Amino acid sequence: MRKHSGTPWFPQPAASAITPQHIFAERRRLLQLLAATSATASLSPWAAREAMAAPAAMDKLAALPGKASTVPGTQLAAKPTPWDDATSYNNFYEFGYDKADPARYAPAMPTRPWSVRVEGLVQKPGTWALEDLLRLQPMEERIYRLRCVEGWSMVIPWVGYSLAALLKQVQPLGSAKFVEFVTQADPEHMPGLRRGGLDWPYTEGLRLDEALHPLTLLAFGMYGRVLPNQNGAPVRLVVPWKYGFKNAKSLVAIRLVEHMPATAWVKAAPHEYGFYANVNPGVPHRRWSQASERVIGQGGLLAPKRATELFNGYAEQVGSLYTGMDLKRYY
Ligand SMILES: Nc1nc2c(c(=O)[nH]1)N[C@H]1C(S)=C(S)[C@@H](COP(=O)(O)O)O[C@H]1N2
Ligand SMILES: [Mo]
């Protein structure tokens, strides 16, 4: 008998055959498999999808300027992704699994009136009207790299302020150890909810010290405008040292809790997606490497890739949060 070497007996594509299309198709296939109610849903293959709907024009969105942030690490010296790419190539599964679905369907989602409940283990629970959140702190512009777990990245000038500013207002109790984020689930406007796959509403979570880190951003805008709906209007999370799926879009509740919350991706595929999800080129996804990434908006699929950085390049700012932690075990 062949000695067990860790190599599966079933046919596997060679590493060199794994292309971005494979990865997107694989992740979407997983979602389809997970979808209990998908009997009637037929999804077009990634490569053969319909032409994308035109993204909402930038000048239709209200201006939301921000002063260049002085928080260390917030002014990445890299060329921002073109607006058209950042607003037409999206993951927002509530609107569908194709990268073009959010731009096609999200613009019809109402984002006013909007409010965010801040609840759980806090001195001052309450419901925050969007208008009050918008004036809680001066808006800052922060240029971050967003690294999707699928192996691509974008550079986006966000507008917002540190989540810590809001958390300080509500005064977390000593028993609060984690923060759970709950997002919009609006069946009338989100066709993806009918397909199952993820457990809606999409939820995410952070350890309290991660949530309080100054780099953790509550974002209301990008490129000097309010957020387009497909990018998470009217308010979303951006945690730049973690994989993109941690950046919950269209937030409706922020909940301080004692125990590590379940999150949408961990519930769907716990062997593939972890709670921490720190960007790490040394810890591969179970089905693909995370060592490099395709930069969206720069030369397409054939352009050379960039090397992925530990903590997405923010190790200097956030490395100390994970001192002594086994990053392979806590992926
Ligand atoms: N509510 C919600 N938030 C979400 C997602 C989602 O499907 N639903 N997808 C995540 C993933 S996988 C990524 S990579 C980022 C993409 O953000 P962007 O479209 O603004 O680049 O949003 C994250 N936030
Ligand atoms: Mo992602």
mmCIF file of C-alpha atoms and ligand atoms in Angstrom:
data_model
loop_
_atom_site.group_PDB
_atom_site.id
_atom_site.type_symbol
_atom_site.label_atom_id
_atom_site.label_comp_id
_atom_site.label_asym_id
_atom_site.label_seq_id
_atom_site.Cartn_x
_atom_site.Cartn_y
_atom_site.Cartn_z
ATOM 1 C CA MET A 1 0.000 0.000 0.000
ATOM 2 C CA ARG A 2 1.059 3.523 -0.699
ATOM 3 C CA LYS A 3 2.158 5.273 2.436
ATOM 4 C CA HIS A 4 -0.145 8.075 3.529
ATOM 5 C CA SER A 5 1.658 11.246 2.560
ATOM 6 C CA GLY A 6 -1.010 13.852 3.028
ATOM 7 C CA THR A 7 -1.738 13.765 -0.691
ATOM 8 C CA PRO A 8 -5.376 13.027 -1.417
ATOM 9 C CA TRP A 9 -6.057 9.919 -3.529
ATOM 10 C CA PHE A 10 -8.538 11.755 -5.698
ATOM 11 C CA PRO A 11 -7.444 13.792 -8.742
ATOM 12 C CA GLN A 12 -6.331 17.310 -7.843
ATOM 13 C CA PRO A 13 -5.536 20.146 -10.235
ATOM 14 C CA ALA A 14 -1.853 21.062 -10.274
ATOM 15 C CA ALA A 15 -1.124 24.232 -8.317
ATOM 16 C CA SER A 16 -0.192 25.942 -11.563
ATOM 17 C CA ALA A 17 -3.687 25.241 -12.897
ATOM 18 C CA ILE A 18 -5.328 27.154 -10.072
ATOM 19 C CA THR A 19 -6.288 30.490 -11.564
ATOM 20 C CA PRO A 20 -8.394 33.285 -10.086
ATOM 21 C CA GLN A 21 -11.365 31.935 -12.024
ATOM 22 C CA HIS A 22 -10.969 28.595 -10.285
ATOM 23 C CA ILE A 23 -10.962 30.267 -6.908
ATOM 24 C CA PHE A 24 -14.050 32.389 -7.551
ATOM 25 C CA ALA A 25 -15.837 29.441 -9.102
ATOM 26 C CA GLU A 26 -14.862 27.221 -6.171
ATOM 27 C CA ARG A 27 -16.087 29.646 -3.531
ATOM 28 C CA ARG A 28 -19.319 30.175 -5.399
ATOM 29 C CA ARG A 29 -19.725 26.442 -5.867
ATOM 30 C CA LEU A 30 -19.344 26.007 -2.118
ATOM 31 C CA LEU A 31 -22.098 28.539 -1.548
ATOM 32 C CA GLN A 32 -24.303 26.758 -4.021
ATOM 33 C CA LEU A 33 -23.702 23.463 -2.267
ATOM 34 C CA LEU A 34 -24.535 25.074 1.035
ATOM 35 C CA ALA A 35 -27.715 26.631 -0.307
ATOM 36 C CA ALA A 36 -30.547 24.508 1.000
ATOM 37 C CA THR A 37 -33.107 26.277 -1.135
ATOM 38 C CA SER A 38 -31.170 26.491 -4.347
ATOM 39 C CA ALA A 39 -33.112 23.879 -6.318
ATOM 40 C CA THR A 40 -34.575 26.476 -8.617
ATOM 41 C CA ALA A 41 -31.577 28.787 -8.753
ATOM 42 C CA SER A 42 -29.332 28.399 -11.740
ATOM 43 C CA LEU A 43 -26.243 30.547 -11.586
ATOM 44 C CA SER A 44 -24.378 31.486 -14.699
ATOM 45 C CA PRO A 45 -20.709 30.487 -14.665
ATOM 46 C CA TRP A 46 -18.278 33.209 -13.662
ATOM 47 C CA ALA A 47 -16.654 33.333 -17.049
ATOM 48 C CA ALA A 48 -19.912 33.452 -18.976
ATOM 49 C CA ARG A 49 -21.864 35.910 -16.891
ATOM 50 C CA GLU A 50 -23.933 38.591 -18.508
ATOM 51 C CA ALA A 51 -22.444 41.989 -19.232
ATOM 52 C CA MET A 52 -22.411 44.046 -16.033
ATOM 53 C CA ALA A 53 -24.928 46.742 -15.381
ATOM 54 C CA ALA A 54 -23.345 50.164 -15.465
ATOM 55 C CA PRO A 55 -22.381 51.276 -11.941
ATOM 56 C CA ALA A 56 -24.172 54.301 -10.545
ATOM 57 C CA ALA A 57 -22.264 57.316 -11.762
ATOM 58 C CA MET A 58 -19.921 58.804 -9.188
ATOM 59 C CA ASP A 59 -21.403 62.290 -9.538
ATOM 60 C CA LYS A 60 -24.871 61.052 -8.576
ATOM 61 C CA LEU A 61 -23.617 60.377 -5.050
ATOM 62 C CA ALA A 62 -23.403 63.139 -2.457
ATOM 63 C CA ALA A 63 -19.955 64.450 -1.635
ATOM 64 C CA LEU A 64 -18.485 63.261 1.658
ATOM 65 C CA PRO A 65 -15.016 64.715 2.008
ATOM 66 C CA GLY A 66 -12.621 63.772 4.774
ATOM 67 C CA LYS A 67 -9.400 65.274 6.090
ATOM 68 C CA ALA A 68 -6.373 63.060 5.545
ATOM 69 C CA SER A 69 -6.207 60.875 8.648
ATOM 70 C CA THR A 70 -3.169 61.164 10.896
ATOM 71 C CA VAL A 71 -3.619 57.687 12.383
ATOM 72 C CA PRO A 72 -0.411 55.738 11.591
ATOM 73 C CA GLY A 73 -0.879 53.359 8.673
ATOM 74 C CA THR A 74 -3.850 55.127 7.122
ATOM 75 C CA GLN A 75 -2.118 56.788 4.165
ATOM 76 C CA LEU A 76 -1.014 53.880 2.013
ATOM 77 C CA ALA A 77 1.267 55.114 -0.754
ATOM 78 C CA ALA A 78 -0.335 53.123 -3.547
ATOM 79 C CA LYS A 79 -2.469 54.083 -6.488
ATOM 80 C CA PRO A 80 -6.188 53.796 -5.675
ATOM 81 C CA THR A 81 -8.160 51.269 -7.655
ATOM 82 C CA PRO A 82 -10.168 52.963 -10.403
ATOM 83 C CA TRP A 83 -13.652 53.902 -9.182
ATOM 84 C CA ASP A 84 -15.310 51.838 -11.907
ATOM 85 C CA ASP A 85 -13.542 48.664 -10.752
ATOM 86 C CA ALA A 86 -14.154 49.303 -7.046
ATOM 87 C CA THR A 87 -17.875 49.781 -7.689
ATOM 88 C CA SER A 88 -18.519 47.051 -10.245
ATOM 89 C CA TYR A 89 -16.482 44.096 -8.921
ATOM 90 C CA ASN A 90 -17.967 43.399 -5.507
ATOM 91 C CA ASN A 91 -18.741 40.720 -2.965
ATOM 92 C CA PHE A 92 -22.097 41.402 -1.346
ATOM 93 C CA TYR A 93 -23.790 38.029 -1.431
ATOM 94 C CA GLU A 94 -27.157 39.386 -0.326
ATOM 95 C CA PHE A 95 -27.439 40.666 -3.888
ATOM 96 C CA GLY A 96 -26.129 37.524 -5.588
ATOM 97 C CA TYR A 97 -22.908 35.555 -6.018
ATOM 98 C CA ASP A 98 -21.624 37.105 -9.213
ATOM 99 C CA LYS A 99 -19.163 39.957 -8.848
ATOM 100 C CA ALA A 100 -21.508 42.075 -11.017
ATOM 101 C CA ASP A 101 -24.689 41.366 -9.018
ATOM 102 C CA PRO A 102 -24.195 43.999 -6.279
ATOM 103 C CA ALA A 103 -23.768 46.818 -8.806
ATOM 104 C CA ARG A 104 -26.840 45.584 -10.618
ATOM 105 C CA TYR A 105 -29.211 45.111 -7.680
ATOM 106 C CA ALA A 106 -27.925 47.141 -4.719
ATOM 107 C CA PRO A 107 -28.746 50.612 -6.062
ATOM 108 C CA ALA A 108 -32.479 49.904 -5.490
ATOM 109 C CA MET A 109 -31.961 49.244 -1.763
ATOM 110 C CA PRO A 110 -33.266 52.124 0.393
ATOM 111 C CA THR A 111 -30.599 53.499 2.737
ATOM 112 C CA ARG A 112 -32.668 56.325 4.312
ATOM 113 C CA PRO A 113 -33.968 56.400 6.940
ATOM 114 C CA TRP A 114 -31.244 54.237 8.489
ATOM 115 C CA SER A 115 -30.181 53.583 12.036
ATOM 116 C CA VAL A 116 -27.730 51.357 13.868
ATOM 117 C CA ARG A 117 -28.517 49.748 17.210
ATOM 118 C CA VAL A 118 -25.600 49.659 19.627
ATOM 119 C CA GLU A 119 -26.511 47.136 22.276
ATOM 120 C CA GLY A 120 -25.439 44.354 24.589
ATOM 121 C CA LEU A 121 -22.831 44.805 27.292
ATOM 122 C CA VAL A 122 -22.646 48.615 27.307
ATOM 123 C CA GLN A 123 -23.550 51.364 29.785
ATOM 124 C CA LYS A 124 -25.480 53.278 27.148
ATOM 125 C CA PRO A 125 -27.319 51.066 24.684
ATOM 126 C CA GLY A 126 -29.366 52.858 22.053
ATOM 127 C CA THR A 127 -30.343 53.367 18.461
ATOM 128 C CA TRP A 128 -28.203 55.777 16.488
ATOM 129 C CA ALA A 129 -29.765 57.593 13.568
ATOM 130 C CA LEU A 130 -27.410 57.721 10.602
ATOM 131 C CA GLU A 131 -27.385 61.532 10.832
ATOM 132 C CA ASP A 132 -26.073 61.324 14.396
ATOM 133 C CA LEU A 133 -23.382 58.854 13.400
ATOM 134 C CA LEU A 134 -22.346 61.150 10.561
ATOM 135 C CA ARG A 135 -21.735 64.026 12.956
ATOM 136 C CA LEU A 136 -20.223 62.108 15.848
ATOM 137 C CA GLN A 137 -16.653 62.732 14.636
ATOM 138 C CA PRO A 138 -14.939 64.696 11.868
ATOM 139 C CA MET A 139 -14.663 62.587 8.723
ATOM 140 C CA GLU A 140 -11.183 61.300 7.850
ATOM 141 C CA GLU A 141 -9.877 59.974 4.562
ATOM 142 C CA ARG A 142 -7.878 56.758 4.895
ATOM 143 C CA ILE A 143 -6.235 54.872 2.075
ATOM 144 C CA TYR A 144 -6.304 51.153 2.857
ATOM 145 C CA ARG A 145 -5.598 48.011 0.914
ATOM 146 C CA LEU A 146 -8.533 45.585 0.956
ATOM 147 C CA ARG A 147 -7.418 41.964 0.516
ATOM 148 C CA CYS A 148 -10.167 39.497 -0.342
ATOM 149 C CA VAL A 149 -9.683 35.905 0.795
ATOM 150 C CA GLU A 150 -10.181 34.918 -2.852
ATOM 151 C CA GLY A 151 -6.751 36.292 -3.778
ATOM 152 C CA TRP A 152 -7.296 39.799 -5.100
ATOM 153 C CA SER A 153 -6.859 43.234 -3.617
ATOM 154 C CA MET A 154 -7.913 46.818 -4.150
ATOM 155 C CA VAL A 155 -6.666 50.145 -2.799
ATOM 156 C CA ILE A 156 -9.525 52.323 -1.626
ATOM 157 C CA PRO A 157 -9.651 55.832 -0.179
ATOM 158 C CA TRP A 158 -12.330 55.395 2.496
ATOM 159 C CA VAL A 159 -14.076 58.151 4.440
ATOM 160 C CA GLY A 160 -15.080 57.616 8.050
ATOM 161 C CA TYR A 161 -13.642 57.489 11.554
ATOM 162 C CA SER A 162 -12.349 54.933 14.043
ATOM 163 C CA LEU A 163 -15.023 52.580 15.344
ATOM 164 C CA ALA A 164 -13.450 53.239 18.755
ATOM 165 C CA ALA A 165 -15.041 56.703 18.778
ATOM 166 C CA LEU A 166 -18.523 55.177 18.764
ATOM 167 C CA LEU A 167 -17.616 52.410 21.207
ATOM 168 C CA LYS A 168 -16.280 54.970 23.676
ATOM 169 C CA GLN A 169 -19.612 56.816 23.540
ATOM 170 C CA VAL A 170 -21.566 53.721 24.561
ATOM 171 C CA GLN A 171 -19.068 52.670 27.268
ATOM 172 C CA PRO A 172 -18.475 48.912 27.072
ATOM 173 C CA LEU A 173 -18.868 47.024 30.360
ATOM 174 C CA GLY A 174 -15.928 45.105 31.804
ATOM 175 C CA SER A 175 -17.618 41.855 30.797
ATOM 176 C CA ALA A 176 -17.619 42.794 27.077
ATOM 177 C CA LYS A 177 -14.912 40.850 25.249
ATOM 178 C CA PHE A 178 -16.118 40.726 21.649
ATOM 179 C CA VAL A 179 -18.143 42.843 19.240
ATOM 180 C CA GLU A 180 -20.699 41.330 16.898
ATOM 181 C CA PHE A 181 -21.756 43.138 13.714
ATOM 182 C CA VAL A 182 -25.165 42.533 12.164
ATOM 183 C CA THR A 183 -25.987 43.697 8.653
ATOM 184 C CA GLN A 184 -29.104 44.477 6.661
ATOM 185 C CA ALA A 185 -31.321 41.614 5.465
ATOM 186 C CA ASP A 186 -33.991 43.133 3.246
ATOM 187 C CA PRO A 187 -35.674 40.350 1.244
ATOM 188 C CA GLU A 188 -37.534 42.803 -0.943
ATOM 189 C CA HIS A 189 -34.321 44.316 -2.286
ATOM 190 C CA MET A 190 -31.771 41.546 -1.796
ATOM 191 C CA PRO A 191 -32.354 38.724 -4.278
ATOM 192 C CA GLY A 192 -29.443 36.731 -2.829
ATOM 193 C CA LEU A 193 -31.322 36.082 0.415
ATOM 194 C CA ARG A 194 -33.616 33.668 -1.403
ATOM 195 C CA ARG A 195 -30.679 31.474 -2.369
ATOM 196 C CA GLY A 196 -29.487 30.572 1.076
ATOM 197 C CA GLY A 197 -25.833 29.607 1.281
ATOM 198 C CA LEU A 198 -24.899 31.926 4.086
ATOM 199 C CA ASP A 199 -27.020 32.296 7.184
ATOM 200 C CA TRP A 200 -28.691 35.712 6.845
ATOM 201 C CA PRO A 201 -28.310 38.298 8.130
ATOM 202 C CA TYR A 202 -24.589 38.291 7.346
ATOM 203 C CA THR A 203 -22.806 38.763 10.637
ATOM 204 C CA GLU A 204 -19.197 39.353 11.591
ATOM 205 C CA GLY A 205 -17.203 39.854 14.747
ATOM 206 C CA LEU A 206 -14.028 41.192 16.291
ATOM 207 C CA ARG A 207 -12.281 40.837 19.612
ATOM 208 C CA LEU A 208 -12.895 44.016 21.616
ATOM 209 C CA ASP A 209 -9.240 45.072 21.421
ATOM 210 C CA GLU A 210 -9.339 44.648 17.620
ATOM 211 C CA ALA A 211 -12.540 46.690 17.450
ATOM 212 C CA LEU A 212 -10.924 49.444 19.537
ATOM 213 C CA HIS A 213 -7.756 49.565 17.422
ATOM 214 C CA PRO A 214 -7.527 52.986 15.746
ATOM 215 C CA LEU A 215 -7.131 51.400 12.282
ATOM 216 C CA THR A 216 -10.577 49.770 12.554
ATOM 217 C CA LEU A 217 -12.771 52.053 10.511
ATOM 218 C CA LEU A 218 -16.460 52.807 10.481
ATOM 219 C CA ALA A 219 -16.790 53.888 6.851
ATOM 220 C CA PHE A 220 -19.509 56.083 5.383
ATOM 221 C CA GLY A 221 -17.854 57.013 2.120
ATOM 222 C CA MET A 222 -15.126 56.378 -0.428
ATOM 223 C CA TYR A 223 -13.384 58.521 -3.045
ATOM 224 C CA GLY A 224 -14.862 61.621 -1.374
ATOM 225 C CA ARG A 225 -18.474 60.477 -1.891
ATOM 226 C CA VAL A 226 -21.000 58.648 0.225
ATOM 227 C CA LEU A 227 -20.661 54.871 -0.193
ATOM 228 C CA PRO A 228 -22.321 53.391 -3.256
ATOM 229 C CA ASN A 229 -24.857 50.793 -2.107
ATOM 230 C CA GLN A 230 -22.829 47.928 -3.570
ATOM 231 C CA ASN A 231 -19.923 48.947 -1.341
ATOM 232 C CA GLY A 232 -21.992 48.823 1.847
ATOM 233 C CA ALA A 233 -24.011 52.022 2.154
ATOM 234 C CA PRO A 234 -24.759 53.771 4.317
ATOM 235 C CA VAL A 235 -22.225 52.484 6.860
ATOM 236 C CA ARG A 236 -19.805 49.545 6.932
ATOM 237 C CA LEU A 237 -16.784 48.200 8.691
ATOM 238 C CA VAL A 238 -13.231 48.208 7.287
ATOM 239 C CA VAL A 239 -10.573 46.242 9.175
ATOM 240 C CA PRO A 240 -7.577 46.566 6.865
ATOM 241 C CA TRP A 241 -5.349 43.799 8.278
ATOM 242 C CA LYS A 242 -8.014 41.114 7.860
ATOM 243 C CA TYR A 243 -9.500 39.368 4.841
ATOM 244 C CA GLY A 244 -12.252 41.319 3.127
ATOM 245 C CA PHE A 245 -15.108 39.223 4.471
ATOM 246 C CA LYS A 246 -14.595 40.727 7.939
ATOM 247 C CA ASN A 247 -15.652 44.117 6.523
ATOM 248 C CA ALA A 248 -19.390 43.804 7.133
ATOM 249 C CA LYS A 249 -21.459 46.035 4.836
ATOM 250 C CA SER A 250 -24.679 47.941 5.532
ATOM 251 C CA LEU A 251 -24.550 47.616 9.316
ATOM 252 C CA VAL A 252 -27.757 47.636 11.344
ATOM 253 C CA ALA A 253 -26.472 46.549 14.767
ATOM 254 C CA ILE A 254 -23.279 46.522 16.794
ATOM 255 C CA ARG A 255 -23.485 44.260 19.808
ATOM 256 C CA LEU A 256 -21.007 43.977 22.653
ATOM 257 C CA VAL A 257 -20.861 40.395 23.910
ATOM 258 C CA GLU A 258 -18.927 38.221 26.313
ATOM 259 C CA HIS A 259 -18.209 35.228 24.056
ATOM 260 C CA MET A 260 -16.760 34.912 20.569
ATOM 261 C CA PRO A 261 -19.735 35.294 18.243
ATOM 262 C CA ALA A 262 -20.468 32.926 15.390
ATOM 263 C CA THR A 263 -19.947 34.642 12.044
ATOM 264 C CA ALA A 264 -21.562 34.003 8.660
ATOM 265 C CA TRP A 265 -18.484 32.469 7.013
ATOM 266 C CA VAL A 266 -17.389 30.472 10.036
ATOM 267 C CA LYS A 267 -20.862 28.940 10.250
ATOM 268 C CA ALA A 268 -20.860 28.158 6.523
ATOM 269 C CA ALA A 269 -17.396 26.581 6.285
ATOM 270 C CA PRO A 270 -15.473 26.490 9.587
ATOM 271 C CA HIS A 271 -12.521 24.583 8.119
ATOM 272 C CA GLU A 272 -11.960 27.261 5.523
ATOM 273 C CA TYR A 273 -12.857 30.533 7.224
ATOM 274 C CA GLY A 274 -11.878 31.452 10.742
ATOM 275 C CA PHE A 275 -12.907 34.115 13.205
ATOM 276 C CA TYR A 276 -9.561 35.916 13.079
ATOM 277 C CA ALA A 277 -9.041 35.924 9.293
ATOM 278 C CA ASN A 278 -5.830 37.924 9.564
ATOM 279 C CA VAL A 279 -4.177 38.300 6.165
ATOM 280 C CA ASN A 280 -1.217 35.938 6.206
ATOM 281 C CA PRO A 281 0.777 34.762 3.177
ATOM 282 C CA GLY A 282 2.141 31.883 5.293
ATOM 283 C CA VAL A 283 -1.229 30.365 6.101
ATOM 284 C CA PRO A 284 -2.894 29.016 2.952
ATOM 285 C CA HIS A 285 -6.614 28.671 2.527
ATOM 286 C CA ARG A 286 -7.493 24.983 2.487
ATOM 287 C CA ARG A 287 -7.892 25.022 -1.283
ATOM 288 C CA TRP A 288 -5.459 27.698 -2.450
ATOM 289 C CA SER A 289 -2.332 29.614 -1.518
ATOM 290 C CA GLN A 290 -2.548 33.074 0.020
ATOM 291 C CA ALA A 291 1.047 33.989 -0.876
ATOM 292 C CA SER A 292 0.182 36.441 -3.640
ATOM 293 C CA GLU A 293 -2.693 38.493 -4.943
ATOM 294 C CA ARG A 294 -4.058 39.963 -8.131
ATOM 295 C CA VAL A 295 -4.400 43.748 -7.964
ATOM 296 C CA ILE A 296 -7.791 44.708 -9.365
ATOM 297 C CA GLY A 297 -7.691 47.407 -12.031
ATOM 298 C CA GLN A 298 -4.074 46.741 -12.972
ATOM 299 C CA GLY A 299 -3.665 44.796 -16.154
ATOM 300 C CA GLY A 300 -6.261 42.055 -15.732
ATOM 301 C CA LEU A 301 -5.724 38.358 -15.114
ATOM 302 C CA LEU A 302 -2.361 38.169 -16.850
ATOM 303 C CA ALA A 303 -0.691 41.021 -14.940
ATOM 304 C CA PRO A 304 2.022 40.028 -12.478
ATOM 305 C CA LYS A 305 0.732 39.419 -8.965
ATOM 306 C CA ARG A 306 1.937 41.215 -5.859
ATOM 307 C CA ALA A 307 3.241 39.365 -2.836
ATOM 308 C CA THR A 308 0.730 39.300 -0.008
ATOM 309 C CA GLU A 309 2.006 40.840 3.216
ATOM 310 C CA LEU A 310 1.595 39.623 6.773
ATOM 311 C CA PHE A 311 -1.394 41.440 8.277
ATOM 312 C CA ASN A 312 -1.878 42.962 4.818
ATOM 313 C CA GLY A 313 1.053 45.315 5.460
ATOM 314 C CA TYR A 314 -0.213 46.562 8.842
ATOM 315 C CA ALA A 315 2.020 44.327 11.022
ATOM 316 C CA GLU A 316 3.755 47.301 12.590
ATOM 317 C CA GLN A 317 0.433 48.667 13.828
ATOM 318 C CA VAL A 318 -1.398 45.477 14.787
ATOM 319 C CA GLY A 319 1.196 42.714 15.262
ATOM 320 C CA SER A 320 1.226 43.190 19.034
ATOM 321 C CA LEU A 321 -2.463 42.230 19.232
ATOM 322 C CA TYR A 322 -1.422 38.666 18.408
ATOM 323 C CA THR A 323 1.778 38.201 20.402
ATOM 324 C CA GLY A 324 2.177 34.559 21.336
ATOM 325 C CA MET A 325 -0.800 33.440 19.272
ATOM 326 C CA ASP A 326 -0.471 30.503 16.867
ATOM 327 C CA LEU A 327 -1.606 32.150 13.632
ATOM 328 C CA LYS A 328 -1.953 28.807 11.862
ATOM 329 C CA ARG A 329 -4.332 27.503 14.480
ATOM 330 C CA TYR A 330 -6.288 30.752 14.812
ATOM 331 C CA TYR A 331 -6.751 31.440 11.107
HETATM 332 N N1 LIG B 1 -23.109 42.258 4.329
HETATM 333 C C1 LIG B 1 -22.059 41.805 3.631
HETATM 334 N N2 LIG B 1 -20.859 42.373 3.823
HETATM 335 C C2 LIG B 1 -19.780 41.932 3.110
HETATM 336 C C3 LIG B 1 -19.896 40.863 2.196
HETATM 337 C C4 LIG B 1 -21.176 40.284 2.013
HETATM 338 O O1 LIG B 1 -21.371 39.356 1.214
HETATM 339 N N3 LIG B 1 -22.233 40.790 2.740
HETATM 340 N N4 LIG B 1 -18.764 40.417 1.503
HETATM 341 C C5 LIG B 1 -17.452 40.696 2.097
HETATM 342 C C6 LIG B 1 -16.335 40.383 1.224
HETATM 343 S S1 LIG B 1 -16.034 38.723 0.911
HETATM 344 C C7 LIG B 1 -15.493 41.359 0.735
HETATM 345 S S2 LIG B 1 -14.078 40.959 -0.133
HETATM 346 C C8 LIG B 1 -15.804 42.798 0.929
HETATM 347 C C9 LIG B 1 -15.793 43.515 -0.418
HETATM 348 O O2 LIG B 1 -15.972 44.904 -0.262
HETATM 349 P P1 LIG B 1 -16.048 45.852 -1.543
HETATM 350 O O3 LIG B 1 -17.074 45.274 -2.479
HETATM 351 O O4 LIG B 1 -16.422 47.201 -1.058
HETATM 352 O O5 LIG B 1 -14.682 45.831 -2.181
HETATM 353 O O6 LIG B 1 -17.068 43.005 1.558
HETATM 354 C C10 LIG B 1 -17.352 42.127 2.632
HETATM 355 N N5 LIG B 1 -18.565 42.545 3.303
HETATM 356 MO MO MO B 2 -13.840 38.656 0.186
#
